[in-house]
Amino acid sequence: MTDLFQPVRLGAIDLPNRVVMAPLTRSRTGSAGIPGPMNATYYAQRATAGLIIAEATQISQQGQGYAYTPGIVTEQQIAGWRQVTDAVHREGGRILLQLWHVGRISHPSLQPDGALPVAPSAIKPEGQAFTESGFAPFVTPRALETDEIPGIVEDYRRAARNAKEAGFDGVEIHGANGYLIDQFLRDGTNQRTDRYGGSIENRTRLLLEVTKAVTSVWGGERTGLRISPASPANDMRDSNPQALFDHAVAALAPFNLAYLHVVEGATGGSRDAGGFDFQALRRAFSGAYMANNGYDLPLAQAALAEGRADAIAFGRPFISNPDLVERLRTGAPLAQSQKETFYGGDEHGYTDYPALTRKAA
Ligand SMILES: Cc1cc2nc3c(=O)[nH]c(=O)nc-3n(C[C@H](O)[C@H](O)[C@H](O)COP(=O)(O)O)c2cc1C
């Protein structure tokens, strides 16, 4: 019977176990978004994960939506990430980069020249942005012109190339949690009348164009996609999510993606998905299926044993348990993560969660 501690192949990426570290924004790379030694230590501490998906990383300054998040744009950012990937590889791990454009989930103070954030349509999200001067209400974004979209697709392609230069083992396209790609997919945020809006086919177009650009760099076998079809995160809704995501996943078939990473339910909240059939996505997809959201050891083992997933991504448990794989394997208790230190700050609540047993020096 399949379990968490068996190897698995995702496209061209061989994992020694099926415990994946989910992407986790920690806002610890300074105003210039450059990873440094502290970030390298944090990821290296977690290198026993079957796979690390590094935190969401902006593909352009326009794609940034939170203070102190990393980019994959400048030479310094690429060099910073190189320290991280080298440190993970020295520990025998594997690491992908999550490519991110936040769309409307931003604030002028984070945008080039204080511009408005961009989105498929000028619809203001509920909630607040995390800026360098604290929380600030979201603003009404500017709807992208049709002829601006190829430039954003090129930003993804350049970021994918930069991720290669930075030594990653592949990339994950962030299509989840109410950011730009998700904003185009769902009709609560996409009210466009051009070829990127209206029908499900049109709303899926940006995802397919981005996937084509990214796989032109990495091939499908080193590219994954994350989606959250039933999540309201970042004020999202859609009139028919099953039809939308069934179509999107089927349309991805030509790209032979390594894996589909699905946040099942409300991100970080209830696993109740209002009847959404995730297994329909699994059946429609030829690559591996990675499940996430609220998994613990029994839930994860059941999903693998029953063939409902090929790998399980753990988010919060990896924040406070650098040796999560070993703890799950031995049934050791898990340390609880502290919310106050999730975003921003220093080593505290970041690299100071101890492993149960330290390797001899
Ligand atoms: C501190 C924090 C940061 C997160 N950052 C990201 C991110 O950068 N990209 C992403 O796709 N999801 C992000 N998420 C969502 C997690 O990847 C994951 O979907 C969520 O925590 C549910 O999984 P869990 O129950 O195993 O924690 C974040 C969640 C938390 C708690």
CSV table of C-alpha atoms in Angstrom, one decimal, residues 84-249:
chain,number,residue,atom,x,y,z
A,84,VAL,CA,19.3,28.9,-1.0
A,85,THR,CA,19.3,26.3,-3.7
A,86,ASP,CA,23.0,25.4,-3.0
A,87,ALA,CA,22.3,25.0,0.7
A,88,VAL,CA,19.3,22.8,0.0
A,89,HIS,CA,21.2,20.7,-2.5
A,90,ARG,CA,24.2,20.3,-0.1
A,91,GLU,CA,21.7,18.8,2.4
A,92,GLY,CA,20.5,16.4,-0.3
A,93,GLY,CA,17.1,18.1,-1.0
A,94,ARG,CA,15.1,19.3,-4.0
A,95,ILE,CA,13.6,22.7,-4.3
A,96,LEU,CA,11.2,24.4,-6.8
A,97,LEU,CA,10.3,28.1,-7.0
A,98,GLN,CA,6.7,29.3,-6.9
A,99,LEU,CA,6.2,31.9,-9.6
A,100,TRP,CA,3.8,34.7,-8.5
A,101,HIS,CA,1.9,37.7,-9.8
A,102,VAL,CA,-0.5,39.0,-7.2
A,103,GLY,CA,-2.7,41.0,-9.5
A,104,ARG,CA,-5.1,43.1,-7.4
A,105,ILE,CA,-3.9,41.8,-4.1
A,106,SER,CA,-1.4,44.6,-3.7
A,107,HIS,CA,-1.1,48.3,-2.9
A,108,PRO,CA,0.3,51.3,-4.7
A,109,SER,CA,3.2,51.5,-2.1
A,110,LEU,CA,4.5,48.2,-3.4
A,111,GLN,CA,4.0,49.0,-7.1
A,112,PRO,CA,6.4,50.7,-9.6
A,113,ASP,CA,6.1,54.5,-9.3
A,114,GLY,CA,3.2,54.1,-6.8
A,115,ALA,CA,0.9,52.9,-9.6
A,116,LEU,CA,-2.4,51.1,-9.1
A,117,PRO,CA,-2.3,47.3,-8.9
A,118,VAL,CA,-3.5,45.6,-12.1
A,119,ALA,CA,-6.2,43.0,-12.5
A,120,PRO,CA,-8.5,41.5,-15.1
A,121,SER,CA,-11.2,43.9,-14.1
A,122,ALA,CA,-11.4,47.0,-11.8
A,123,ILE,CA,-13.0,45.2,-8.9
A,124,LYS,CA,-11.7,46.0,-5.4
A,125,PRO,CA,-11.1,43.1,-3.1
A,126,GLU,CA,-12.3,43.1,0.5
A,127,GLY,CA,-9.5,43.2,3.0
A,128,GLN,CA,-6.1,44.8,3.6
A,129,ALA,CA,-2.7,44.8,2.0
A,130,PHE,CA,0.4,44.1,4.1
A,131,THR,CA,2.7,47.0,3.3
A,132,GLU,CA,6.0,48.2,4.7
A,133,SER,CA,4.0,50.7,6.8
A,134,GLY,CA,1.5,48.2,8.1
A,135,PHE,CA,-1.9,47.1,6.9
A,136,ALA,CA,-3.7,49.4,4.4
A,137,PRO,CA,-7.1,48.9,2.7
A,138,PHE,CA,-7.0,47.4,-0.8
A,139,VAL,CA,-7.6,49.9,-3.6
A,140,THR,CA,-9.6,49.4,-6.8
A,141,PRO,CA,-7.2,48.0,-9.3
A,142,ARG,CA,-6.7,49.0,-12.9
A,143,ALA,CA,-8.0,46.6,-15.5
A,144,LEU,CA,-5.2,45.4,-17.8
A,145,GLU,CA,-5.4,46.4,-21.5
A,146,THR,CA,-5.4,43.4,-23.8
A,147,ASP,CA,-2.1,44.4,-25.3
A,148,GLU,CA,-0.4,44.5,-21.9
A,149,ILE,CA,-1.0,40.8,-21.3
A,150,PRO,CA,1.8,39.5,-23.6
A,151,GLY,CA,4.2,41.5,-21.5
A,152,ILE,CA,3.1,39.7,-18.3
A,153,VAL,CA,3.5,36.4,-20.0
A,154,GLU,CA,7.0,37.4,-20.9
A,155,ASP,CA,7.6,38.3,-17.3
A,156,TYR,CA,6.7,34.7,-16.4
A,157,ARG,CA,9.1,33.4,-19.0
A,158,ARG,CA,12.0,35.6,-17.8
A,159,ALA,CA,11.3,34.6,-14.2
A,160,ALA,CA,11.3,30.9,-15.2
A,161,ARG,CA,14.7,31.4,-16.9
A,162,ASN,CA,16.0,33.3,-13.8
A,163,ALA,CA,14.9,30.4,-11.6
A,164,LYS,CA,17.0,28.1,-13.7
A,165,GLU,CA,20.0,30.4,-13.3
A,166,ALA,CA,19.3,30.4,-9.6
A,167,GLY,CA,19.7,26.6,-9.5
A,168,PHE,CA,16.1,25.5,-8.8
A,169,ASP,CA,15.0,22.0,-9.8
A,170,GLY,CA,11.9,23.3,-11.4
A,171,VAL,CA,9.0,25.8,-10.9
A,172,GLU,CA,5.4,25.9,-9.7
A,173,ILE,CA,3.0,28.3,-11.4
A,174,HIS,CA,0.9,29.9,-8.7
A,175,GLY,CA,-2.6,29.7,-10.0
A,176,ALA,CA,-4.2,29.6,-6.6
A,177,ASN,CA,-5.4,31.8,-3.7
A,178,GLY,CA,-6.9,34.7,-5.6
A,179,TYR,CA,-3.8,36.0,-7.3
A,180,LEU,CA,-3.6,37.1,-11.0
A,181,ILE,CA,-4.1,33.8,-12.8
A,182,ASP,CA,-6.9,32.8,-10.4
A,183,GLN,CA,-8.4,36.3,-10.9
A,184,PHE,CA,-8.6,35.7,-14.7
A,185,LEU,CA,-10.0,32.2,-14.2
A,186,ARG,CA,-12.9,33.0,-12.0
A,187,ASP,CA,-15.9,35.1,-13.0
A,188,GLY,CA,-16.2,36.9,-9.7
A,189,THR,CA,-13.0,38.8,-10.6
A,190,ASN,CA,-13.0,38.6,-14.4
A,191,GLN,CA,-15.7,40.6,-16.2
A,192,ARG,CA,-13.6,41.2,-19.3
A,193,THR,CA,-15.2,41.4,-22.8
A,194,ASP,CA,-12.0,40.6,-24.7
A,195,ARG,CA,-10.5,37.2,-25.5
A,196,TYR,CA,-9.4,36.8,-21.9
A,197,GLY,CA,-12.9,37.1,-20.4
A,198,GLY,CA,-16.5,35.8,-20.7
A,199,SER,CA,-16.4,32.1,-21.6
A,200,ILE,CA,-14.5,29.5,-19.6
A,201,GLU,CA,-12.2,29.0,-22.6
A,202,ASN,CA,-11.4,32.7,-22.6
A,203,ARG,CA,-10.9,32.9,-18.8
A,204,THR,CA,-8.5,30.0,-19.0
A,205,ARG,CA,-6.4,31.7,-21.7
A,206,LEU,CA,-3.9,33.5,-19.5
A,207,LEU,CA,-3.2,30.3,-17.5
A,208,LEU,CA,-2.5,28.4,-20.8
A,209,GLU,CA,-0.3,31.2,-22.2
A,210,VAL,CA,1.7,31.4,-18.9
A,211,THR,CA,2.0,27.6,-18.9
A,212,LYS,CA,3.3,27.6,-22.4
A,213,ALA,CA,5.9,30.3,-21.6
A,214,VAL,CA,7.1,28.6,-18.5
A,215,THR,CA,7.3,25.1,-20.0
A,216,SER,CA,9.2,26.6,-22.9
A,217,VAL,CA,12.0,27.1,-20.4
A,218,TRP,CA,11.6,24.1,-18.1
A,219,GLY,CA,9.6,21.5,-20.0
A,220,GLY,CA,6.4,20.1,-18.5
A,221,GLU,CA,8.4,17.5,-16.6
A,222,ARG,CA,9.8,20.2,-14.3
A,223,THR,CA,6.7,22.4,-14.1
A,224,GLY,CA,3.8,22.1,-11.6
A,225,LEU,CA,0.7,24.1,-11.2
A,226,ARG,CA,-1.1,25.1,-8.0
A,227,ILE,CA,-4.8,25.8,-7.9
A,228,SER,CA,-7.5,26.3,-5.2
A,229,PRO,CA,-10.8,25.8,-7.0
A,230,ALA,CA,-13.0,26.0,-3.9
A,231,SER,CA,-11.1,28.6,-1.9
A,232,PRO,CA,-12.6,32.0,-1.1
A,233,ALA,CA,-9.1,33.2,-0.2
A,234,ASN,CA,-8.6,36.9,-1.2
A,235,ASP,CA,-12.3,37.5,-1.8
A,236,MET,CA,-12.7,35.0,-4.6
A,237,ARG,CA,-15.9,33.4,-6.1
A,238,ASP,CA,-17.0,31.7,-9.3
A,239,SER,CA,-20.5,30.8,-10.6
A,240,ASN,CA,-19.5,27.3,-11.7
A,241,PRO,CA,-16.1,26.3,-10.4
A,242,GLN,CA,-16.4,22.6,-11.3
A,243,ALA,CA,-16.9,23.3,-15.0
A,244,LEU,CA,-14.2,25.9,-15.0
A,245,PHE,CA,-11.5,23.8,-13.3
A,246,ASP,CA,-12.5,20.6,-15.2
A,247,HIS,CA,-12.0,22.5,-18.4
A,248,ALA,CA,-8.7,24.2,-17.3
A,249,VAL,CA,-7.1,20.9,-16.2
